[in-house]
CSV table of N, CA, C and O in Angstrom, one decimal:
chain,number,residue,atom,x,y,z
O,236,MET,N,-54.6,81.1,-46.6
O,236,MET,CA,-54.6,79.7,-46.8
O,236,MET,C,-55.0,79.5,-48.2
O,236,MET,O,-54.6,78.6,-48.6
O,237,LYS,N,-56.0,80.3,-48.8
O,237,LYS,CA,-56.5,80.0,-49.8
O,237,LYS,C,-55.6,80.2,-51.1
O,237,LYS,O,-55.5,79.6,-52.1
O,238,TYR,N,-54.6,81.1,-51.0
O,238,TYR,CA,-53.6,81.2,-51.9
O,238,TYR,C,-52.6,80.2,-51.8
O,238,TYR,O,-52.1,79.4,-52.8
O,239,LEU,N,-52.5,79.6,-50.6
O,239,LEU,CA,-51.5,78.3,-50.9
O,239,LEU,C,-52.1,77.1,-51.2
O,239,LEU,O,-51.5,76.4,-52.0
O,240,THR,N,-53.3,76.9,-50.9
O,240,THR,CA,-54.1,75.9,-51.8
O,240,THR,C,-54.1,76.1,-53.3
O,240,THR,O,-53.8,75.1,-54.0
O,241,THR,N,-54.1,77.1,-53.6
O,241,THR,CA,-54.1,77.5,-55.3
O,241,THR,C,-52.7,77.5,-55.5
O,241,THR,O,-52.6,76.7,-56.7
O,242,LEU,N,-51.9,78.0,-55.0
O,242,LEU,CA,-50.5,77.7,-55.5
O,242,LEU,C,-50.2,76.1,-55.2
O,242,LEU,O,-49.7,75.6,-56.5
O,243,LEU,N,-50.4,75.3,-54.4
O,243,LEU,CA,-50.3,73.9,-54.4
O,243,LEU,C,-51.0,73.1,-55.6
O,243,LEU,O,-50.4,72.3,-56.2
O,244,PHE,N,-52.3,73.5,-55.8
O,244,PHE,CA,-52.9,73.1,-56.8
O,244,PHE,C,-52.3,73.3,-58.4
O,244,PHE,O,-52.3,72.2,-59.3
O,245,ALA,N,-51.7,74.5,-58.5
O,245,ALA,CA,-51.4,74.7,-59.7
O,245,ALA,C,-49.9,74.2,-59.8
O,245,ALA,O,-49.5,73.8,-60.9
O,246,ALA,N,-49.0,73.8,-58.8
O,246,ALA,CA,-47.8,73.2,-58.8
O,246,ALA,C,-48.2,71.6,-59.4
O,246,ALA,O,-47.5,70.9,-59.9
O,247,SER,N,-49.4,71.1,-58.7
O,247,SER,CA,-49.5,69.8,-59.0
O,247,SER,C,-49.8,69.7,-60.8
O,247,SER,O,-49.7,68.5,-61.2
O,248,LEU,N,-50.5,70.6,-60.9
O,248,LEU,CA,-50.8,70.6,-62.5
O,248,LEU,C,-49.8,70.8,-63.4
O,248,LEU,O,-49.6,70.1,-64.6
O,249,ALA,N,-48.7,71.4,-63.1
O,249,ALA,CA,-47.4,71.7,-63.9
O,249,ALA,C,-46.2,70.6,-63.5
O,249,ALA,O,-45.7,70.7,-64.7
O,250,ALA,N,-46.6,70.2,-62.6
O,250,ALA,CA,-45.6,68.7,-62.4
O,250,ALA,C,-45.5,67.8,-63.3
O,250,ALA,O,-46.8,67.2,-63.3
O,251,PRO,N,-45.0,67.4,-64.0
O,251,PRO,CA,-45.0,66.1,-64.7
O,251,PRO,C,-45.2,64.8,-64.2
O,251,PRO,O,-44.6,64.7,-62.9
O,252,ALA,N,-45.7,64.0,-64.6
O,252,ALA,CA,-45.6,62.6,-64.1
O,252,ALA,C,-44.5,62.0,-64.0
O,252,ALA,O,-43.8,62.0,-65.0
O,253,PHE,N,-44.2,61.3,-62.8
O,253,PHE,CA,-42.7,60.7,-62.7
O,253,PHE,C,-43.0,59.2,-63.2
O,253,PHE,O,-41.8,58.9,-63.3
O,254,ALA,N,-44.2,58.8,-63.4
O,254,ALA,CA,-44.2,57.3,-64.0
O,254,ALA,C,-44.3,57.4,-65.6
O,254,ALA,O,-45.0,56.4,-66.2
O,255,ALA,N,-43.4,58.2,-66.3
O,255,ALA,CA,-43.5,58.3,-67.6
O,255,ALA,C,-42.7,56.8,-68.1
O,255,ALA,O,-41.9,56.6,-67.5
O,256,ASP,N,-43.2,56.9,-69.3
O,256,ASP,CA,-42.8,55.8,-69.9
O,256,ASP,C,-41.1,55.8,-70.5
O,256,ASP,O,-40.4,54.9,-70.2
O,257,ALA,N,-40.9,57.1,-71.0
O,257,ALA,CA,-39.7,57.3,-71.3
O,257,ALA,C,-39.0,58.0,-70.1
O,257,ALA,O,-39.4,59.0,-69.5
O,258,PRO,N,-37.6,57.6,-70.0
O,258,PRO,CA,-36.8,58.5,-69.0
O,258,PRO,C,-36.4,59.8,-69.3
O,258,PRO,O,-36.5,60.3,-70.6
O,259,LEU,N,-36.4,60.6,-68.4
O,259,LEU,CA,-36.3,62.1,-68.5
O,259,LEU,C,-34.7,62.2,-68.8
O,259,LEU,O,-33.8,61.8,-68.5
O,260,THR,N,-34.5,63.2,-69.9
O,260,THR,CA,-33.1,63.7,-70.0
O,260,THR,C,-32.7,64.7,-68.9
O,260,THR,O,-33.3,65.1,-68.3
O,261,ASP,N,-31.1,64.8,-69.2
O,261,ASP,CA,-30.6,65.4,-68.0
O,261,ASP,C,-31.2,67.1,-68.2
O,261,ASP,O,-31.6,67.8,-67.0
O,262,LYS,N,-31.3,67.6,-69.2
O,262,LYS,CA,-32.1,69.1,-69.5
O,262,LYS,C,-33.4,69.0,-69.0
O,262,LYS,O,-33.9,70.0,-68.2
O,263,GLU,N,-34.4,68.2,-69.1
O,263,GLU,CA,-35.6,68.0,-68.7
O,263,GLU,C,-35.9,67.9,-67.1
O,263,GLU,O,-36.4,68.7,-66.7
O,264,ARG,N,-34.9,66.9,-66.5
O,264,ARG,CA,-34.7,67.0,-65.1
O,264,ARG,C,-34.4,68.5,-64.6
O,264,ARG,O,-34.9,68.9,-63.5
O,265,ILE,N,-33.3,68.8,-65.4
O,265,ILE,CA,-33.0,70.3,-64.7
O,265,ILE,C,-34.2,71.5,-64.9
O,265,ILE,O,-34.2,72.2,-63.7
O,266,ASP,N,-34.7,71.1,-65.9
O,266,ASP,CA,-36.0,72.3,-66.0
O,266,ASP,C,-37.1,72.0,-65.1
O,266,ASP,O,-37.6,73.0,-64.5
O,267,GLN,N,-37.5,70.8,-64.8
O,267,GLN,CA,-38.4,70.4,-63.8
O,267,GLN,C,-37.8,70.9,-62.5
O,267,GLN,O,-38.6,71.4,-61.6
O,268,LEU,N,-36.4,70.7,-61.7
O,268,LEU,CA,-36.1,71.3,-60.9
O,268,LEU,C,-36.1,72.6,-60.7
O,268,LEU,O,-36.2,73.3,-59.6
O,269,ILE,N,-35.7,73.4,-61.8
O,269,ILE,CA,-35.8,74.8,-61.7
O,269,ILE,C,-37.1,75.3,-61.5
O,269,ILE,O,-37.6,76.2,-60.5
O,270,GLU,N,-38.3,75.0,-62.3
O,270,GLU,CA,-39.4,75.0,-61.9
O,270,GLU,C,-40.0,74.9,-60.8
O,270,GLU,O,-40.7,75.7,-59.9
O,271,GLN,N,-39.7,73.4,-60.0
O,271,GLN,CA,-40.0,73.4,-58.7
O,271,GLN,C,-39.4,74.3,-57.7
O,271,GLN,O,-40.1,74.8,-56.7
O,272,ASN,N,-38.1,74.8,-57.9
O,272,ASN,CA,-37.5,75.6,-57.2
O,272,ASN,C,-38.3,77.1,-57.3
O,272,ASN,O,-38.7,77.5,-56.1
O,273,ARG,N,-38.8,77.5,-58.3
O,273,ARG,CA,-39.3,78.7,-58.6
O,273,ARG,C,-40.7,78.5,-57.5
O,273,ARG,O,-41.0,79.5,-57.0
O,274,MET,N,-41.6,77.4,-57.7
O,274,MET,CA,-42.6,77.1,-57.2
O,274,MET,C,-42.3,77.3,-55.6
O,274,MET,O,-43.3,77.9,-54.8
O,275,LEU,N,-41.2,76.8,-55.0
O,275,LEU,CA,-41.2,76.8,-53.7
O,275,LEU,C,-40.7,78.1,-53.2
O,275,LEU,O,-41.0,78.4,-52.1
O,276,ILE,N,-40.0,78.8,-53.9
O,276,ILE,CA,-39.5,80.3,-53.5
O,276,ILE,C,-41.0,81.1,-53.3
O,276,ILE,O,-41.1,81.7,-52.6
O,277,ALA,N,-41.9,81.0,-54.4
O,277,ALA,CA,-43.3,81.6,-54.2
O,277,ALA,C,-44.0,81.1,-52.9
O,277,ALA,O,-44.5,82.1,-52.5
O,278,GLN,N,-44.1,79.9,-52.8
O,278,GLN,CA,-44.6,79.2,-51.7
O,278,GLN,C,-44.0,79.9,-50.3
O,278,GLN,O,-44.6,80.3,-49.4
O,279,ASN,N,-42.7,80.0,-50.3
O,279,ASN,CA,-42.2,80.6,-49.2
O,279,ASN,C,-42.3,81.9,-48.9
O,279,ASN,O,-42.5,82.4,-47.8
O,280,THR,N,-42.4,82.9,-50.0
O,280,THR,CA,-42.6,84.4,-50.0
O,280,THR,C,-44.2,84.5,-49.5
O,280,THR,O,-44.1,85.2,-48.4
O,281,LEU,N,-44.7,83.7,-49.9
O,281,LEU,CA,-46.2,83.7,-49.4
O,281,LEU,C,-46.4,83.5,-48.1
O,281,LEU,O,-47.2,84.0,-47.0
O,282,LEU,N,-45.8,82.5,-47.6
O,282,LEU,CA,-45.7,82.2,-46.1
O,282,LEU,C,-45.2,83.0,-45.2
O,282,LEU,O,-45.6,83.5,-44.2
O,283,ALA,N,-44.1,83.4,-45.6
O,283,ALA,CA,-43.3,84.6,-44.9
O,283,ALA,C,-44.2,85.8,-44.8
O,283,ALA,O,-44.3,86.4,-43.7
O,284,GLU,N,-45.2,86.3,-46.0
O,284,GLU,CA,-45.9,87.5,-45.8
O,284,GLU,C,-47.1,87.2,-44.8
O,284,GLU,O,-47.4,88.0,-44.2
O,285,GLN,N,-47.6,85.9,-45.0
O,285,GLN,CA,-48.9,85.7,-43.8
O,285,GLN,C,-48.1,85.8,-42.4
O,285,GLN,O,-48.8,86.1,-41.6
O,286,CYS,N,-47.0,85.4,-42.2
O,286,CYS,CA,-46.6,85.2,-40.9
O,286,CYS,C,-45.9,86.8,-40.3
O,286,CYS,O,-46.2,87.0,-39.4
O,287,GLU,N,-45.8,87.7,-41.3
O,287,GLU,CA,-45.4,88.8,-40.9
O,287,GLU,C,-46.6,89.9,-40.8
O,287,GLU,O,-46.5,91.0,-40.2
O,288,ARG,N,-47.6,89.7,-41.5
O,288,ARG,CA,-48.7,90.6,-41.5
O,288,ARG,C,-49.5,90.6,-40.1
O,288,ARG,O,-49.3,89.5,-39.4
O,289,PRO,N,-49.8,91.5,-39.5
O,289,PRO,CA,-50.5,91.7,-38.1
O,289,PRO,C,-51.8,90.7,-38.0
O,289,PRO,O,-52.6,91.1,-39.1
O,290,LYS,N,-52.1,90.1,-37.1
O,290,LYS,CA,-53.2,89.4,-37.0
O,290,LYS,C,-54.2,89.8,-36.0
O,290,LYS,O,-53.7,90.3,-35.0
O,291,THR,N,-55.4,89.9,-36.4
O,291,THR,CA,-56.4,90.4,-35.3
O,291,THR,C,-56.6,89.2,-34.2
O,291,THR,O,-56.0,88.1,-34.3
O,292,LYS,N,-57.2,89.4,-33.1
O,292,LYS,CA,-57.3,88.5,-32.1
O,292,LYS,C,-58.0,87.3,-32.7
O,292,LYS,O,-57.9,86.0,-32.4
O,293,GLU,N,-59.1,87.5,-33.4
O,293,GLU,CA,-59.9,86.5,-34.0
O,293,GLU,C,-59.2,85.5,-35.1
O,293,GLU,O,-59.3,84.3,-34.9
O,294,GLU,N,-58.1,86.2,-35.8
O,294,GLU,CA,-57.5,85.2,-36.9
O,294,GLU,C,-56.4,84.5,-35.8
O,294,GLU,O,-56.2,83.3,-36.2
O,295,ALA,N,-55.6,85.1,-35.0
O,295,ALA,CA,-54.8,84.4,-34.1
O,295,ALA,C,-55.8,83.2,-33.3
O,295,ALA,O,-54.9,82.0,-33.4
O,296,PHE,N,-56.7,83.2,-32.9
O,296,PHE,CA,-57.6,82.5,-32.2
O,296,PHE,C,-57.8,81.3,-33.1
O,296,PHE,O,-57.8,80.0,-32.9
O,297,ALA,N,-58.3,81.6,-34.2
O,297,ALA,CA,-58.6,80.6,-35.3
O,297,ALA,C,-57.3,79.7,-35.7
O,297,ALA,O,-57.4,78.4,-35.9
O,298,GLN,N,-56.1,80.5,-36.0
O,298,GLN,CA,-54.9,79.7,-36.2
O,298,GLN,C,-54.9,78.8,-35.0
O,298,GLN,O,-54.3,77.5,-35.1
O,299,CYS,N,-54.8,79.2,-33.9
O,299,CYS,CA,-54.4,78.5,-32.6
O,299,CYS,C,-55.4,76.9,-32.6
O,299,CYS,O,-55.0,75.9,-32.4
O,300,MET,N,-56.6,77.2,-32.7
O,300,MET,CA,-57.7,76.3,-32.7
O,300,MET,C,-57.5,75.2,-33.9
O,300,MET,O,-57.6,74.1,-33.7
O,301,GLN,N,-57.0,75.7,-35.0
O,301,GLN,CA,-56.6,74.8,-36.4
O,301,GLN,C,-55.3,73.9,-35.6
O,301,GLN,O,-55.4,72.8,-35.9
O,302,ALA,N,-54.3,74.4,-35.0
O,302,ALA,CA,-53.4,73.7,-34.2
O,302,ALA,C,-53.7,72.6,-33.3
O,302,ALA,O,-53.3,71.5,-33.4
O,303,ALA,N,-54.7,73.2,-32.5
O,303,ALA,CA,-55.4,72.2,-31.5
O,303,ALA,C,-56.0,71.0,-32.0
O,303,ALA,O,-55.9,70.0,-31.7
O,304,ARG,N,-56.7,71.3,-33.3
O,304,ARG,CA,-57.2,70.1,-33.9
O,304,ARG,C,-56.4,69.1,-34.5
O,304,ARG,O,-56.8,67.9,-34.3
O,305,GLY,N,-55.1,69.5,-34.7
O,305,GLY,CA,-54.2,68.5,-35.0
O,305,GLY,C,-53.4,67.7,-34.1
O,305,GLY,O,-52.9,66.7,-34.4
O,306,GLU,N,-53.9,68.2,-32.8
O,306,GLU,CA,-53.4,67.1,-31.7
O,306,GLU,C,-54.0,65.9,-31.5
O,306,GLU,O,-55.2,65.7,-31.9
O,307,LYS,N,-53.1,64.8,-31.2
O,307,LYS,CA,-53.9,63.5,-31.4
O,307,LYS,C,-54.5,63.2,-30.0
O,307,LYS,O,-55.5,62.4,-30.0
O,308,GLY,N,-54.1,63.7,-28.8
O,308,GLY,CA,-54.4,63.4,-27.6
O,308,GLY,C,-55.7,64.3,-27.1
O,308,GLY,O,-55.6,65.6,-27.4
O,309,ALA,N,-56.4,63.7,-26.4
O,309,ALA,CA,-57.6,64.7,-26.2
O,309,ALA,C,-57.2,65.8,-25.0
O,309,ALA,O,-57.7,66.8,-25.2
O,310,MET,N,-56.5,65.2,-24.2
O,310,MET,CA,-55.9,66.1,-23.0
O,310,MET,C,-55.0,67.3,-23.8
O,310,MET,O,-55.1,68.5,-23.4
O,311,ALA,N,-54.2,67.0,-24.7
O,311,ALA,CA,-53.2,67.9,-25.3
O,311,ALA,C,-54.1,68.9,-26.4
O,311,ALA,O,-53.8,70.2,-25.9
O,312,ALA,N,-55.2,68.5,-26.7
O,312,ALA,CA,-56.0,69.5,-27.7
O,312,ALA,C,-56.7,70.2,-26.6
O,312,ALA,O,-56.7,71.6,-27.0
O,313,GLU,N,-57.1,69.8,-25.8
O,313,GLU,CA,-57.9,70.6,-24.6
O,313,GLU,C,-57.0,71.5,-24.2
O,313,GLU,O,-57.3,72.7,-23.7
O,314,SER,N,-55.6,71.2,-23.8
O,314,SER,CA,-54.8,72.1,-23.2
O,314,SER,C,-54.6,73.1,-24.3
O,314,SER,O,-54.8,74.5,-23.8
O,315,VAL,N,-54.3,72.9,-25.5
O,315,VAL,CA,-54.1,73.9,-26.6
O,315,VAL,C,-55.2,74.8,-26.7
O,315,VAL,O,-55.0,76.0,-26.9
O,316,GLY,N,-56.4,74.3,-26.8
O,316,GLY,CA,-57.6,75.0,-26.9
O,316,GLY,C,-57.7,76.0,-25.7
O,316,GLY,O,-58.2,77.0,-25.9
O,317,SER,N,-57.4,75.4,-24.6
O,317,SER,CA,-57.9,76.4,-23.6
O,317,SER,C,-56.7,77.7,-23.3
O,317,SER,O,-57.0,78.7,-23.2
O,318,ASN,N,-55.5,77.4,-24.0
O,318,ASN,CA,-54.6,78.4,-24.3
O,318,ASN,C,-55.0,79.5,-25.1
O,318,ASN,O,-54.6,80.7,-25.2
O,319,CYS,N,-55.6,78.8,-26.1
O,319,CYS,CA,-56.3,79.7,-27.7
O,319,CYS,C,-57.3,80.6,-27.0
O,319,CYS,O,-57.1,81.7,-27.3
O,320,ARG,N,-57.9,80.4,-26.0
O,320,ARG,CA,-59.1,81.2,-25.5
O,320,ARG,C,-58.2,82.4,-24.9
O,320,ARG,O,-58.9,83.5,-24.8
O,321,LEU,N,-57.3,82.3,-24.2
O,321,LEU,CA,-56.4,83.3,-23.6
O,321,LEU,C,-56.2,84.3,-24.7
O,321,LEU,O,-55.9,85.6,-24.5
O,322,LEU,N,-56.0,84.0,-25.9
O,322,LEU,CA,-55.7,85.1,-27.1
O,322,LEU,C,-56.8,86.1,-27.2
O,322,LEU,O,-56.6,87.0,-27.6
O,323,LEU,N,-58.0,85.5,-27.0
O,323,LEU,CA,-59.0,86.5,-27.1
O,323,LEU,C,-59.3,87.5,-26.3
O,323,LEU,O,-60.2,88.5,-26.3
O,324,LYS,N,-58.7,87.4,-24.9
O,324,LYS,CA,-58.9,88.3,-23.9
O,324,LYS,C,-58.1,89.4,-24.1
O,324,LYS,O,-57.2,89.6,-24.6
């Protein structure tokens, strides 16, 4: 997760402001899109590596509880949380 945060931070620094006074040339837009594509490929590679590596029970539980936190309804969050506890058994 910390790598993703670092990658996103670096991407935000590298991305030029879209509210620039002068319009971008075609070459500048193409260069921006190529750079954005490189960053997205790197991000996808990182996410794929995280998904493929084996997780401990504690890591799986932590990820499950992170998902439960995102639930809007209390009953849904409680249900997801109770299913998360099954991962520790």
